[in-house]
Amino acid sequence: MITSKKTNIEKLQNKITHLKLDAFLITDPNDLVYLTGIDLSGGYWAVITRKNACLITSKMLFLQLRKLSPEIKVIESKNTVLELKNILKTMKIKRIGFDSQKMMHAVVKNLQKKVNNVIWHPLQNIIEEFRQVKTPEEIEEIRKACKITMNVFKNIRSYIRPGITEKHISNRIMELFYRNNASPAFLPIVASGENTSYPHHLSSDRIIRKNDTLTIDLGAKYNNYCSDLTRTIFLGKITNLYNKIFKIVNNAQKSALFVVKPGIKASFIDKIARKIIASKGYGKFFLHGTGHGVGLDIHEAPGISPKSTVVLKSGMIITIEPGIYLKDKFGIRIEDTVLVTECGYELLTI
């Protein structure tokens, strides 16, 4: 097992002890990757106790999982819930925690009904709290993902021209990711013309025209870790309104970036960007938070939003992405992936 993954399990074990639990059940695919380094799109559950760990999986994945995780006990099971009950009984587990936000309600009810020899403790953000601060190994993977993303964007810029569709560009972006030994962290957003006024537009068959606004939101996933980048460009002669809105959004992003450092509240970063946009009369057209965390998930903690209570720490990786969206006209968003450093920040999407 990679040293950092072993450390991640130990952090959870310390938390289990602190919470006076006997064990913790993990079912979320990316939480499992964080703890074990093994990505099987879920495919297994993990039971972490104060001193030990075991994985429960199907016959189909048993040999593969055992090979990938020689230091953790792997149990083959035809019935995961029944096997879990037996494991907890054998280990004399009485109190077990789980993430109530990441486990479907029906699954929870089934567990509580069938695994009734323990007390179930619903908790939130236990592993997410650990995942917010990246290890040096994680930072390096995200740095590589960002480099691939920037290379793909630079390549796609020369490919964009009037007469091709949004889907055409989106498909080309994905093809380039695969050519660079990566995969898309999410379905690329390619929006043109009035479609740019929708923050999460689904790339369509709309044909790109001369003098269109074009927003491209893309991110590579490399060794399970994501990156995120958005750029808005204009195809043709830049209008006065576009130039005005672009300058406001650009200023909002630069001002938000300027205050990024350890000890700063995430909500304060959002406030800085939002205040600049509102001061120019476009506050109601800023339709989302200023950013989010990036890691194993493309959107994860910490959220950079008005209600966020998170205080930034060195090692967090976030996005800064203010935007203005004018209905039936166009929208502009500028997004970069940023590493919080001991002294401030490092722009990873350069």
PDB file of C-alpha atoms in Angstrom, residues 45-325:
ATOM      1  CA  TRP A  45     -16.969  -1.834   1.026  1.00  0.00           C
ATOM      2  CA  ALA A  46     -14.409  -1.106   3.718  1.00  0.00           C
ATOM      3  CA  VAL A  47     -14.732  -1.657   7.450  1.00  0.00           C
ATOM      4  CA  ILE A  48     -12.127   0.302   9.390  1.00  0.00           C
ATOM      5  CA  THR A  49     -11.724  -0.427  13.105  1.00  0.00           C
ATOM      6  CA  ARG A  50      -9.438   1.229  15.635  1.00  0.00           C
ATOM      7  CA  LYS A  51      -6.602  -1.163  14.796  1.00  0.00           C
ATOM      8  CA  ASN A  52      -7.559  -3.056  11.629  1.00  0.00           C
ATOM      9  CA  ALA A  53      -9.200  -2.801   8.230  1.00  0.00           C
ATOM     10  CA  CYS A  54     -10.952  -5.216   5.886  1.00  0.00           C
ATOM     11  CA  LEU A  55     -12.584  -5.031   2.469  1.00  0.00           C
ATOM     12  CA  ILE A  56     -15.759  -6.852   1.418  1.00  0.00           C
ATOM     13  CA  THR A  57     -16.297  -7.609  -2.257  1.00  0.00           C
ATOM     14  CA  SER A  58     -17.900 -10.004  -4.731  1.00  0.00           C
ATOM     15  CA  LYS A  59     -16.427 -13.176  -6.198  1.00  0.00           C
ATOM     16  CA  MET A  60     -15.892 -11.317  -9.465  1.00  0.00           C
ATOM     17  CA  LEU A  61     -13.553  -8.739  -7.908  1.00  0.00           C
ATOM     18  CA  PHE A  62     -12.057 -10.783  -5.068  1.00  0.00           C
ATOM     19  CA  LEU A  63      -8.786 -11.881  -6.697  1.00  0.00           C
ATOM     20  CA  GLN A  64      -8.215  -8.493  -8.304  1.00  0.00           C
ATOM     21  CA  LEU A  65      -8.804  -6.623  -5.051  1.00  0.00           C
ATOM     22  CA  ARG A  66      -6.602  -8.994  -3.067  1.00  0.00           C
ATOM     23  CA  LYS A  67      -3.776  -8.492  -5.570  1.00  0.00           C
ATOM     24  CA  LEU A  68      -4.145  -4.719  -5.466  1.00  0.00           C
ATOM     25  CA  SER A  69      -4.351  -4.598  -1.681  1.00  0.00           C
ATOM     26  CA  PRO A  70      -2.046  -7.264  -0.197  1.00  0.00           C
ATOM     27  CA  GLU A  71      -1.768  -5.464   3.163  1.00  0.00           C
ATOM     28  CA  ILE A  72      -5.519  -5.321   3.829  1.00  0.00           C
ATOM     29  CA  LYS A  73      -7.683  -8.367   4.466  1.00  0.00           C
ATOM     30  CA  VAL A  74     -10.126  -8.965   1.609  1.00  0.00           C
ATOM     31  CA  ILE A  75     -13.288 -10.998   2.181  1.00  0.00           C
ATOM     32  CA  GLU A  76     -15.289 -12.586  -0.635  1.00  0.00           C
ATOM     33  CA  SER A  77     -19.031 -12.441  -0.147  1.00  0.00           C
ATOM     34  CA  LYS A  78     -22.205 -13.478  -1.936  1.00  0.00           C
ATOM     35  CA  ASN A  79     -24.258 -11.268   0.383  1.00  0.00           C
ATOM     36  CA  THR A  80     -22.444  -8.099   1.464  1.00  0.00           C
ATOM     37  CA  VAL A  81     -24.910  -7.121   4.181  1.00  0.00           C
ATOM     38  CA  LEU A  82     -24.938 -10.593   5.738  1.00  0.00           C
ATOM     39  CA  GLU A  83     -21.144 -10.764   5.550  1.00  0.00           C
ATOM     40  CA  LEU A  84     -20.909  -7.365   7.221  1.00  0.00           C
ATOM     41  CA  LYS A  85     -23.080  -8.602  10.076  1.00  0.00           C
ATOM     42  CA  ASN A  86     -20.811 -11.626  10.562  1.00  0.00           C
ATOM     43  CA  ILE A  87     -17.656  -9.501  10.460  1.00  0.00           C
ATOM     44  CA  LEU A  88     -18.944  -7.062  13.049  1.00  0.00           C
ATOM     45  CA  LYS A  89     -20.008  -9.933  15.286  1.00  0.00           C
ATOM     46  CA  THR A  90     -16.607 -11.634  14.991  1.00  0.00           C
ATOM     47  CA  MET A  91     -14.786  -8.370  15.699  1.00  0.00           C
ATOM     48  CA  LYS A  92     -17.128  -7.662  18.631  1.00  0.00           C
ATOM     49  CA  ILE A  93     -18.097  -4.303  17.146  1.00  0.00           C
ATOM     50  CA  LYS A  94     -20.847  -2.522  19.068  1.00  0.00           C
ATOM     51  CA  ARG A  95     -20.764   1.047  17.726  1.00  0.00           C
ATOM     52  CA  ILE A  96     -20.193   1.743  14.030  1.00  0.00           C
ATOM     53  CA  GLY A  97     -20.240   5.051  12.182  1.00  0.00           C
ATOM     54  CA  PHE A  98     -21.157   5.831   8.564  1.00  0.00           C
ATOM     55  CA  ASP A  99     -21.474   8.934   6.380  1.00  0.00           C
ATOM     56  CA  SER A 100     -25.187   9.663   6.218  1.00  0.00           C
ATOM     57  CA  GLN A 101     -24.709  12.113   3.318  1.00  0.00           C
ATOM     58  CA  LYS A 102     -23.044   9.553   1.079  1.00  0.00           C
ATOM     59  CA  MET A 103     -25.145   6.483   1.775  1.00  0.00           C
ATOM     60  CA  MET A 104     -28.599   6.116   0.242  1.00  0.00           C
ATOM     61  CA  HIS A 105     -31.440   6.195   2.756  1.00  0.00           C
ATOM     62  CA  ALA A 106     -32.738   2.812   1.580  1.00  0.00           C
ATOM     63  CA  VAL A 107     -29.301   1.254   2.137  1.00  0.00           C
ATOM     64  CA  VAL A 108     -29.124   2.725   5.635  1.00  0.00           C
ATOM     65  CA  LYS A 109     -32.566   1.380   6.510  1.00  0.00           C
ATOM     66  CA  ASN A 110     -31.637  -2.058   5.198  1.00  0.00           C
ATOM     67  CA  LEU A 111     -28.427  -2.107   7.227  1.00  0.00           C
ATOM     68  CA  GLN A 112     -30.168  -0.987  10.392  1.00  0.00           C
ATOM     69  CA  LYS A 113     -32.787  -3.695   9.910  1.00  0.00           C
ATOM     70  CA  LYS A 114     -30.532  -6.613   8.985  1.00  0.00           C
ATOM     71  CA  VAL A 115     -27.338  -5.705  10.839  1.00  0.00           C
ATOM     72  CA  ASN A 116     -29.096  -5.129  14.130  1.00  0.00           C
ATOM     73  CA  ASN A 117     -26.370  -6.413  16.419  1.00  0.00           C
ATOM     74  CA  VAL A 118     -24.674  -2.976  16.476  1.00  0.00           C
ATOM     75  CA  ILE A 119     -25.576   0.661  17.110  1.00  0.00           C
ATOM     76  CA  TRP A 120     -25.391   2.707  13.902  1.00  0.00           C
ATOM     77  CA  HIS A 121     -24.092   6.285  14.233  1.00  0.00           C
ATOM     78  CA  PRO A 122     -24.863   8.643  11.319  1.00  0.00           C
ATOM     79  CA  LEU A 123     -22.055  11.167  10.818  1.00  0.00           C
ATOM     80  CA  GLN A 124     -21.127  13.726   8.167  1.00  0.00           C
ATOM     81  CA  ASN A 125     -17.944  14.878   6.440  1.00  0.00           C
ATOM     82  CA  ILE A 126     -15.606  12.607   8.408  1.00  0.00           C
ATOM     83  CA  ILE A 127     -13.437  11.521   5.465  1.00  0.00           C
ATOM     84  CA  GLU A 128     -14.249  14.668   3.489  1.00  0.00           C
ATOM     85  CA  GLU A 129     -12.569  16.643   6.267  1.00  0.00           C
ATOM     86  CA  PHE A 130      -9.343  14.703   5.678  1.00  0.00           C
ATOM     87  CA  ARG A 131      -9.626  14.957   1.902  1.00  0.00           C
ATOM     88  CA  GLN A 132      -9.690  18.767   1.940  1.00  0.00           C
ATOM     89  CA  VAL A 133      -5.955  19.026   2.667  1.00  0.00           C
ATOM     90  CA  LYS A 134      -3.959  17.238  -0.007  1.00  0.00           C
ATOM     91  CA  THR A 135      -0.781  15.238   0.544  1.00  0.00           C
ATOM     92  CA  PRO A 136       2.329  16.055  -1.541  1.00  0.00           C
ATOM     93  CA  GLU A 137       1.540  12.976  -3.680  1.00  0.00           C
ATOM     94  CA  GLU A 138      -2.020  14.163  -4.306  1.00  0.00           C
ATOM     95  CA  ILE A 139      -0.839  17.674  -5.161  1.00  0.00           C
ATOM     96  CA  GLU A 140       1.557  16.257  -7.731  1.00  0.00           C
ATOM     97  CA  GLU A 141      -1.218  14.230  -9.397  1.00  0.00           C
ATOM     98  CA  ILE A 142      -3.487  17.293  -9.577  1.00  0.00           C
ATOM     99  CA  ARG A 143      -0.598  19.374 -10.897  1.00  0.00           C
ATOM    100  CA  LYS A 144      -0.176  16.841 -13.730  1.00  0.00           C
ATOM    101  CA  ALA A 145      -3.932  16.862 -14.406  1.00  0.00           C
ATOM    102  CA  CYS A 146      -3.839  20.661 -14.649  1.00  0.00           C
ATOM    103  CA  LYS A 147      -0.899  20.557 -17.043  1.00  0.00           C
ATOM    104  CA  ILE A 148      -2.765  18.141 -19.308  1.00  0.00           C
ATOM    105  CA  THR A 149      -5.860  20.346 -19.146  1.00  0.00           C
ATOM    106  CA  MET A 150      -3.890  23.427 -20.170  1.00  0.00           C
ATOM    107  CA  ASN A 151      -2.223  21.580 -23.045  1.00  0.00           C
ATOM    108  CA  VAL A 152      -5.592  20.344 -24.297  1.00  0.00           C
ATOM    109  CA  PHE A 153      -7.104  23.823 -24.054  1.00  0.00           C
ATOM    110  CA  LYS A 154      -4.221  25.362 -26.001  1.00  0.00           C
ATOM    111  CA  ASN A 155      -4.654  22.659 -28.636  1.00  0.00           C
ATOM    112  CA  ILE A 156      -8.408  23.132 -28.869  1.00  0.00           C
ATOM    113  CA  ARG A 157      -8.076  26.910 -29.309  1.00  0.00           C
ATOM    114  CA  SER A 158      -6.548  26.373 -32.747  1.00  0.00           C
ATOM    115  CA  TYR A 159      -9.319  23.897 -33.576  1.00  0.00           C
ATOM    116  CA  ILE A 160     -12.227  26.258 -32.862  1.00  0.00           C
ATOM    117  CA  ARG A 161     -13.811  27.893 -35.896  1.00  0.00           C
ATOM    118  CA  PRO A 162     -17.249  28.919 -37.134  1.00  0.00           C
ATOM    119  CA  GLY A 163     -19.188  26.094 -38.752  1.00  0.00           C
ATOM    120  CA  ILE A 164     -18.561  23.312 -36.239  1.00  0.00           C
ATOM    121  CA  THR A 165     -20.891  22.347 -33.406  1.00  0.00           C
ATOM    122  CA  GLU A 166     -20.502  22.560 -29.642  1.00  0.00           C
ATOM    123  CA  LYS A 167     -20.611  18.757 -29.464  1.00  0.00           C
ATOM    124  CA  HIS A 168     -17.858  18.542 -32.050  1.00  0.00           C
ATOM    125  CA  ILE A 169     -15.532  20.568 -29.814  1.00  0.00           C
ATOM    126  CA  SER A 170     -16.585  18.675 -26.672  1.00  0.00           C
ATOM    127  CA  ASN A 171     -15.831  15.341 -28.333  1.00  0.00           C
ATOM    128  CA  ARG A 172     -12.481  16.631 -29.543  1.00  0.00           C
ATOM    129  CA  ILE A 173     -11.565  17.697 -25.989  1.00  0.00           C
ATOM    130  CA  MET A 174     -12.310  14.212 -24.663  1.00  0.00           C
ATOM    131  CA  GLU A 175     -10.285  12.626 -27.458  1.00  0.00           C
ATOM    132  CA  LEU A 176      -7.303  14.818 -26.561  1.00  0.00           C
ATOM    133  CA  PHE A 177      -7.565  13.876 -22.891  1.00  0.00           C
ATOM    134  CA  TYR A 178      -7.377  10.189 -23.774  1.00  0.00           C
ATOM    135  CA  ARG A 179      -4.405  10.832 -26.051  1.00  0.00           C
ATOM    136  CA  ASN A 180      -2.644  12.404 -23.054  1.00  0.00           C
ATOM    137  CA  ASN A 181      -3.157   9.318 -20.845  1.00  0.00           C
ATOM    138  CA  ALA A 182      -5.958  11.019 -18.929  1.00  0.00           C
ATOM    139  CA  SER A 183      -9.747  10.979 -18.969  1.00  0.00           C
ATOM    140  CA  PRO A 184     -12.376  13.727 -18.673  1.00  0.00           C
ATOM    141  CA  ALA A 185     -13.027  14.712 -15.049  1.00  0.00           C
ATOM    142  CA  PHE A 186     -16.536  15.597 -16.269  1.00  0.00           C
ATOM    143  CA  LEU A 187     -18.343  16.007 -19.578  1.00  0.00           C
ATOM    144  CA  PRO A 188     -16.778  19.159 -21.089  1.00  0.00           C
ATOM    145  CA  ILE A 189     -19.074  22.162 -21.268  1.00  0.00           C
ATOM    146  CA  VAL A 190     -18.926  23.901 -24.627  1.00  0.00           C
ATOM    147  CA  ALA A 191     -21.446  26.731 -24.854  1.00  0.00           C
ATOM    148  CA  SER A 192     -21.784  29.230 -27.684  1.00  0.00           C
ATOM    149  CA  GLY A 193     -23.817  32.373 -28.238  1.00  0.00           C
ATOM    150  CA  GLU A 194     -26.807  32.697 -25.931  1.00  0.00           C
ATOM    151  CA  ASN A 195     -26.042  29.239 -24.507  1.00  0.00           C
ATOM    152  CA  THR A 196     -23.166  30.804 -22.556  1.00  0.00           C
ATOM    153  CA  SER A 197     -25.783  32.428 -20.311  1.00  0.00           C
ATOM    154  CA  TYR A 198     -26.414  28.986 -18.759  1.00  0.00           C
ATOM    155  CA  PRO A 199     -23.616  28.141 -16.269  1.00  0.00           C
ATOM    156  CA  HIS A 200     -23.871  24.366 -16.807  1.00  0.00           C
ATOM    157  CA  HIS A 201     -25.060  24.186 -20.390  1.00  0.00           C
ATOM    158  CA  LEU A 202     -25.064  20.733 -21.991  1.00  0.00           C
ATOM    159  CA  SER A 203     -23.048  20.873 -25.222  1.00  0.00           C
ATOM    160  CA  SER A 204     -25.496  20.792 -28.137  1.00  0.00           C
ATOM    161  CA  ASP A 205     -25.712  20.604 -31.923  1.00  0.00           C
ATOM    162  CA  ARG A 206     -25.705  24.397 -32.162  1.00  0.00           C
ATOM    163  CA  ILE A 207     -23.316  25.508 -34.889  1.00  0.00           C
ATOM    164  CA  ILE A 208     -20.727  28.054 -33.826  1.00  0.00           C
ATOM    165  CA  ARG A 209     -20.956  31.315 -35.718  1.00  0.00           C
ATOM    166  CA  LYS A 210     -18.770  34.315 -36.338  1.00  0.00           C
ATOM    167  CA  ASN A 211     -18.976  36.885 -33.498  1.00  0.00           C
ATOM    168  CA  ASP A 212     -20.142  34.237 -31.007  1.00  0.00           C
ATOM    169  CA  THR A 213     -19.208  34.187 -27.354  1.00  0.00           C
ATOM    170  CA  LEU A 214     -17.778  30.755 -26.499  1.00  0.00           C
ATOM    171  CA  THR A 215     -17.359  29.290 -23.007  1.00  0.00           C
ATOM    172  CA  ILE A 216     -15.316  26.125 -22.528  1.00  0.00           C
ATOM    173  CA  ASP A 217     -15.266  24.379 -19.136  1.00  0.00           C
ATOM    174  CA  LEU A 218     -12.978  21.345 -19.101  1.00  0.00           C
ATOM    175  CA  GLY A 219     -10.843  19.267 -16.777  1.00  0.00           C
ATOM    176  CA  ALA A 220      -8.582  16.243 -17.021  1.00  0.00           C
ATOM    177  CA  LYS A 221      -8.620  13.356 -14.565  1.00  0.00           C
ATOM    178  CA  TYR A 222      -5.186  11.836 -14.042  1.00  0.00           C
ATOM    179  CA  ASN A 223      -4.565   8.866 -11.723  1.00  0.00           C
ATOM    180  CA  ASN A 224      -7.994   9.503 -10.149  1.00  0.00           C
ATOM    181  CA  TYR A 225      -7.359  13.214  -9.467  1.00  0.00           C
ATOM    182  CA  CYS A 226      -9.218  16.049 -11.178  1.00  0.00           C
ATOM    183  CA  SER A 227      -8.516  19.515 -12.531  1.00  0.00           C
ATOM    184  CA  ASP A 228     -10.864  22.307 -13.589  1.00  0.00           C
ATOM    185  CA  LEU A 229     -10.538  25.200 -16.028  1.00  0.00           C
ATOM    186  CA  THR A 230     -12.981  27.589 -17.692  1.00  0.00           C
ATOM    187  CA  ARG A 231     -12.247  30.181 -20.345  1.00  0.00           C
ATOM    188  CA  THR A 232     -14.623  32.435 -22.262  1.00  0.00           C
ATOM    189  CA  ILE A 233     -13.514  33.751 -25.633  1.00  0.00           C
ATOM    190  CA  PHE A 234     -15.056  35.852 -28.394  1.00  0.00           C
ATOM    191  CA  LEU A 235     -14.982  34.767 -32.045  1.00  0.00           C
ATOM    192  CA  GLY A 236     -14.742  37.966 -34.011  1.00  0.00           C
ATOM    193  CA  LYS A 237     -14.966  41.649 -33.211  1.00  0.00           C
ATOM    194  CA  ILE A 238     -15.345  42.174 -29.464  1.00  0.00           C
ATOM    195  CA  THR A 239     -18.443  44.175 -28.525  1.00  0.00           C
ATOM    196  CA  ASN A 240     -18.399  46.942 -25.932  1.00  0.00           C
ATOM    197  CA  LEU A 241     -20.755  45.010 -23.628  1.00  0.00           C
ATOM    198  CA  TYR A 242     -18.656  41.845 -23.820  1.00  0.00           C
ATOM    199  CA  ASN A 243     -15.499  43.829 -23.093  1.00  0.00           C
ATOM    200  CA  LYS A 244     -17.173  45.508 -20.113  1.00  0.00           C
ATOM    201  CA  ILE A 245     -18.455  42.251 -18.583  1.00  0.00           C
ATOM    202  CA  PHE A 246     -15.170  40.456 -19.208  1.00  0.00           C
ATOM    203  CA  LYS A 247     -13.229  43.149 -17.350  1.00  0.00           C
ATOM    204  CA  ILE A 248     -15.605  42.935 -14.369  1.00  0.00           C
ATOM    205  CA  VAL A 249     -15.338  39.139 -14.139  1.00  0.00           C
ATOM    206  CA  ASN A 250     -11.577  39.220 -14.646  1.00  0.00           C
ATOM    207  CA  ASN A 251     -11.192  41.828 -11.895  1.00  0.00           C
ATOM    208  CA  ALA A 252     -13.426  39.794  -9.568  1.00  0.00           C
ATOM    209  CA  GLN A 253     -11.305  36.695 -10.099  1.00  0.00           C
ATOM    210  CA  LYS A 254      -7.973  38.466  -9.659  1.00  0.00           C
ATOM    211  CA  SER A 255      -9.217  40.185  -6.500  1.00  0.00           C
ATOM    212  CA  ALA A 256     -10.475  36.899  -5.059  1.00  0.00           C
ATOM    213  CA  LEU A 257      -7.165  35.200  -5.873  1.00  0.00           C
ATOM    214  CA  PHE A 258      -5.262  38.016  -4.176  1.00  0.00           C
ATOM    215  CA  VAL A 259      -6.718  37.155  -0.740  1.00  0.00           C
ATOM    216  CA  VAL A 260      -6.236  33.369  -0.981  1.00  0.00           C
ATOM    217  CA  LYS A 261      -3.972  32.172   1.836  1.00  0.00           C
ATOM    218  CA  PRO A 262      -4.133  30.001   4.966  1.00  0.00           C
ATOM    219  CA  GLY A 263      -6.361  31.416   7.693  1.00  0.00           C
ATOM    220  CA  ILE A 264      -8.784  33.155   5.321  1.00  0.00           C
ATOM    221  CA  LYS A 265     -12.443  32.143   5.429  1.00  0.00           C
ATOM    222  CA  ALA A 266     -13.771  30.655   2.202  1.00  0.00           C
ATOM    223  CA  SER A 267     -16.824  32.901   2.562  1.00  0.00           C
ATOM    224  CA  PHE A 268     -14.560  35.978   2.564  1.00  0.00           C
ATOM    225  CA  ILE A 269     -13.102  34.999  -0.815  1.00  0.00           C
ATOM    226  CA  ASP A 270     -16.637  34.684  -2.167  1.00  0.00           C
ATOM    227  CA  LYS A 271     -17.531  38.052  -0.636  1.00  0.00           C
ATOM    228  CA  ILE A 272     -14.633  39.775  -2.405  1.00  0.00           C
ATOM    229  CA  ALA A 273     -15.629  38.476  -5.852  1.00  0.00           C
ATOM    230  CA  ARG A 274     -19.340  39.036  -5.269  1.00  0.00           C
ATOM    231  CA  LYS A 275     -18.836  42.599  -4.012  1.00  0.00           C
ATOM    232  CA  ILE A 276     -16.920  43.621  -7.133  1.00  0.00           C
ATOM    233  CA  ILE A 277     -19.570  42.200  -9.446  1.00  0.00           C
ATOM    234  CA  ALA A 278     -22.408  43.732  -7.395  1.00  0.00           C
ATOM    235  CA  SER A 279     -20.697  47.150  -7.330  1.00  0.00           C
ATOM    236  CA  LYS A 280     -20.968  47.272 -11.115  1.00  0.00           C
ATOM    237  CA  GLY A 281     -24.683  46.466 -11.007  1.00  0.00           C
ATOM    238  CA  TYR A 282     -24.468  42.791 -11.979  1.00  0.00           C
ATOM    239  CA  GLY A 283     -24.832  41.104  -8.586  1.00  0.00           C
ATOM    240  CA  LYS A 284     -28.057  39.293  -9.482  1.00  0.00           C
ATOM    241  CA  PHE A 285     -26.370  37.823 -12.554  1.00  0.00           C
ATOM    242  CA  PHE A 286     -23.710  35.995 -10.521  1.00  0.00           C
ATOM    243  CA  LEU A 287     -25.590  32.705 -10.219  1.00  0.00           C
ATOM    244  CA  HIS A 288     -23.292  30.406  -8.209  1.00  0.00           C
ATOM    245  CA  GLY A 289     -20.552  30.230  -5.607  1.00  0.00           C
ATOM    246  CA  THR A 290     -17.098  31.591  -6.334  1.00  0.00           C
ATOM    247  CA  GLY A 291     -15.466  28.165  -6.280  1.00  0.00           C
ATOM    248  CA  HIS A 292     -15.104  24.685  -4.835  1.00  0.00           C
ATOM    249  CA  GLY A 293     -12.562  22.121  -3.782  1.00  0.00           C
ATOM    250  CA  VAL A 294     -10.984  19.788  -6.349  1.00  0.00           C
ATOM    251  CA  GLY A 295      -9.490  16.357  -5.774  1.00  0.00           C
ATOM    252  CA  LEU A 296     -10.816  12.854  -6.281  1.00  0.00           C
ATOM    253  CA  ASP A 297     -14.157  14.543  -7.029  1.00  0.00           C
ATOM    254  CA  ILE A 298     -14.436  17.466  -9.403  1.00  0.00           C
ATOM    255  CA  HIS A 299     -16.649  19.208  -6.840  1.00  0.00           C
ATOM    256  CA  GLU A 300     -15.713  18.575  -3.221  1.00  0.00           C
ATOM    257  CA  ALA A 301     -15.098  20.494  -0.015  1.00  0.00           C
ATOM    258  CA  PRO A 302     -14.352  23.239   0.674  1.00  0.00           C
ATOM    259  CA  GLY A 303     -17.073  25.228  -1.041  1.00  0.00           C
ATOM    260  CA  ILE A 304     -16.137  28.862  -1.758  1.00  0.00           C
ATOM    261  CA  SER A 305     -19.572  30.316  -1.116  1.00  0.00           C
ATOM    262  CA  PRO A 306     -21.363  32.866   1.105  1.00  0.00           C
ATOM    263  CA  LYS A 307     -22.404  30.255   3.688  1.00  0.00           C
ATOM    264  CA  SER A 308     -19.117  28.345   3.882  1.00  0.00           C
ATOM    265  CA  THR A 309     -17.607  28.146   7.374  1.00  0.00           C
ATOM    266  CA  VAL A 310     -14.307  26.626   6.199  1.00  0.00           C
ATOM    267  CA  VAL A 311     -11.022  28.368   6.947  1.00  0.00           C
ATOM    268  CA  LEU A 312      -8.390  27.754   4.275  1.00  0.00           C
ATOM    269  CA  LYS A 313      -5.363  25.616   5.098  1.00  0.00           C
ATOM    270  CA  SER A 314      -2.109  25.076   3.256  1.00  0.00           C
ATOM    271  CA  GLY A 315      -2.492  22.088   0.945  1.00  0.00           C
ATOM    272  CA  MET A 316      -6.112  22.730  -0.003  1.00  0.00           C
ATOM    273  CA  ILE A 317      -6.836  22.863  -3.728  1.00  0.00           C
ATOM    274  CA  ILE A 318      -9.750  25.018  -4.838  1.00  0.00           C
ATOM    275  CA  THR A 319     -11.158  26.770  -7.877  1.00  0.00           C
ATOM    276  CA  ILE A 320     -11.889  30.468  -8.234  1.00  0.00           C
ATOM    277  CA  GLU A 321     -14.598  30.956 -10.869  1.00  0.00           C
ATOM    278  CA  PRO A 322     -16.744  34.103 -10.751  1.00  0.00           C
ATOM    279  CA  GLY A 323     -19.181  34.637 -13.595  1.00  0.00           C
ATOM    280  CA  ILE A 324     -21.861  36.925 -14.979  1.00  0.00           C
ATOM    281  CA  TYR A 325     -24.743  35.481 -17.015  1.00  0.00           C
TER     282      TYR A 325
END
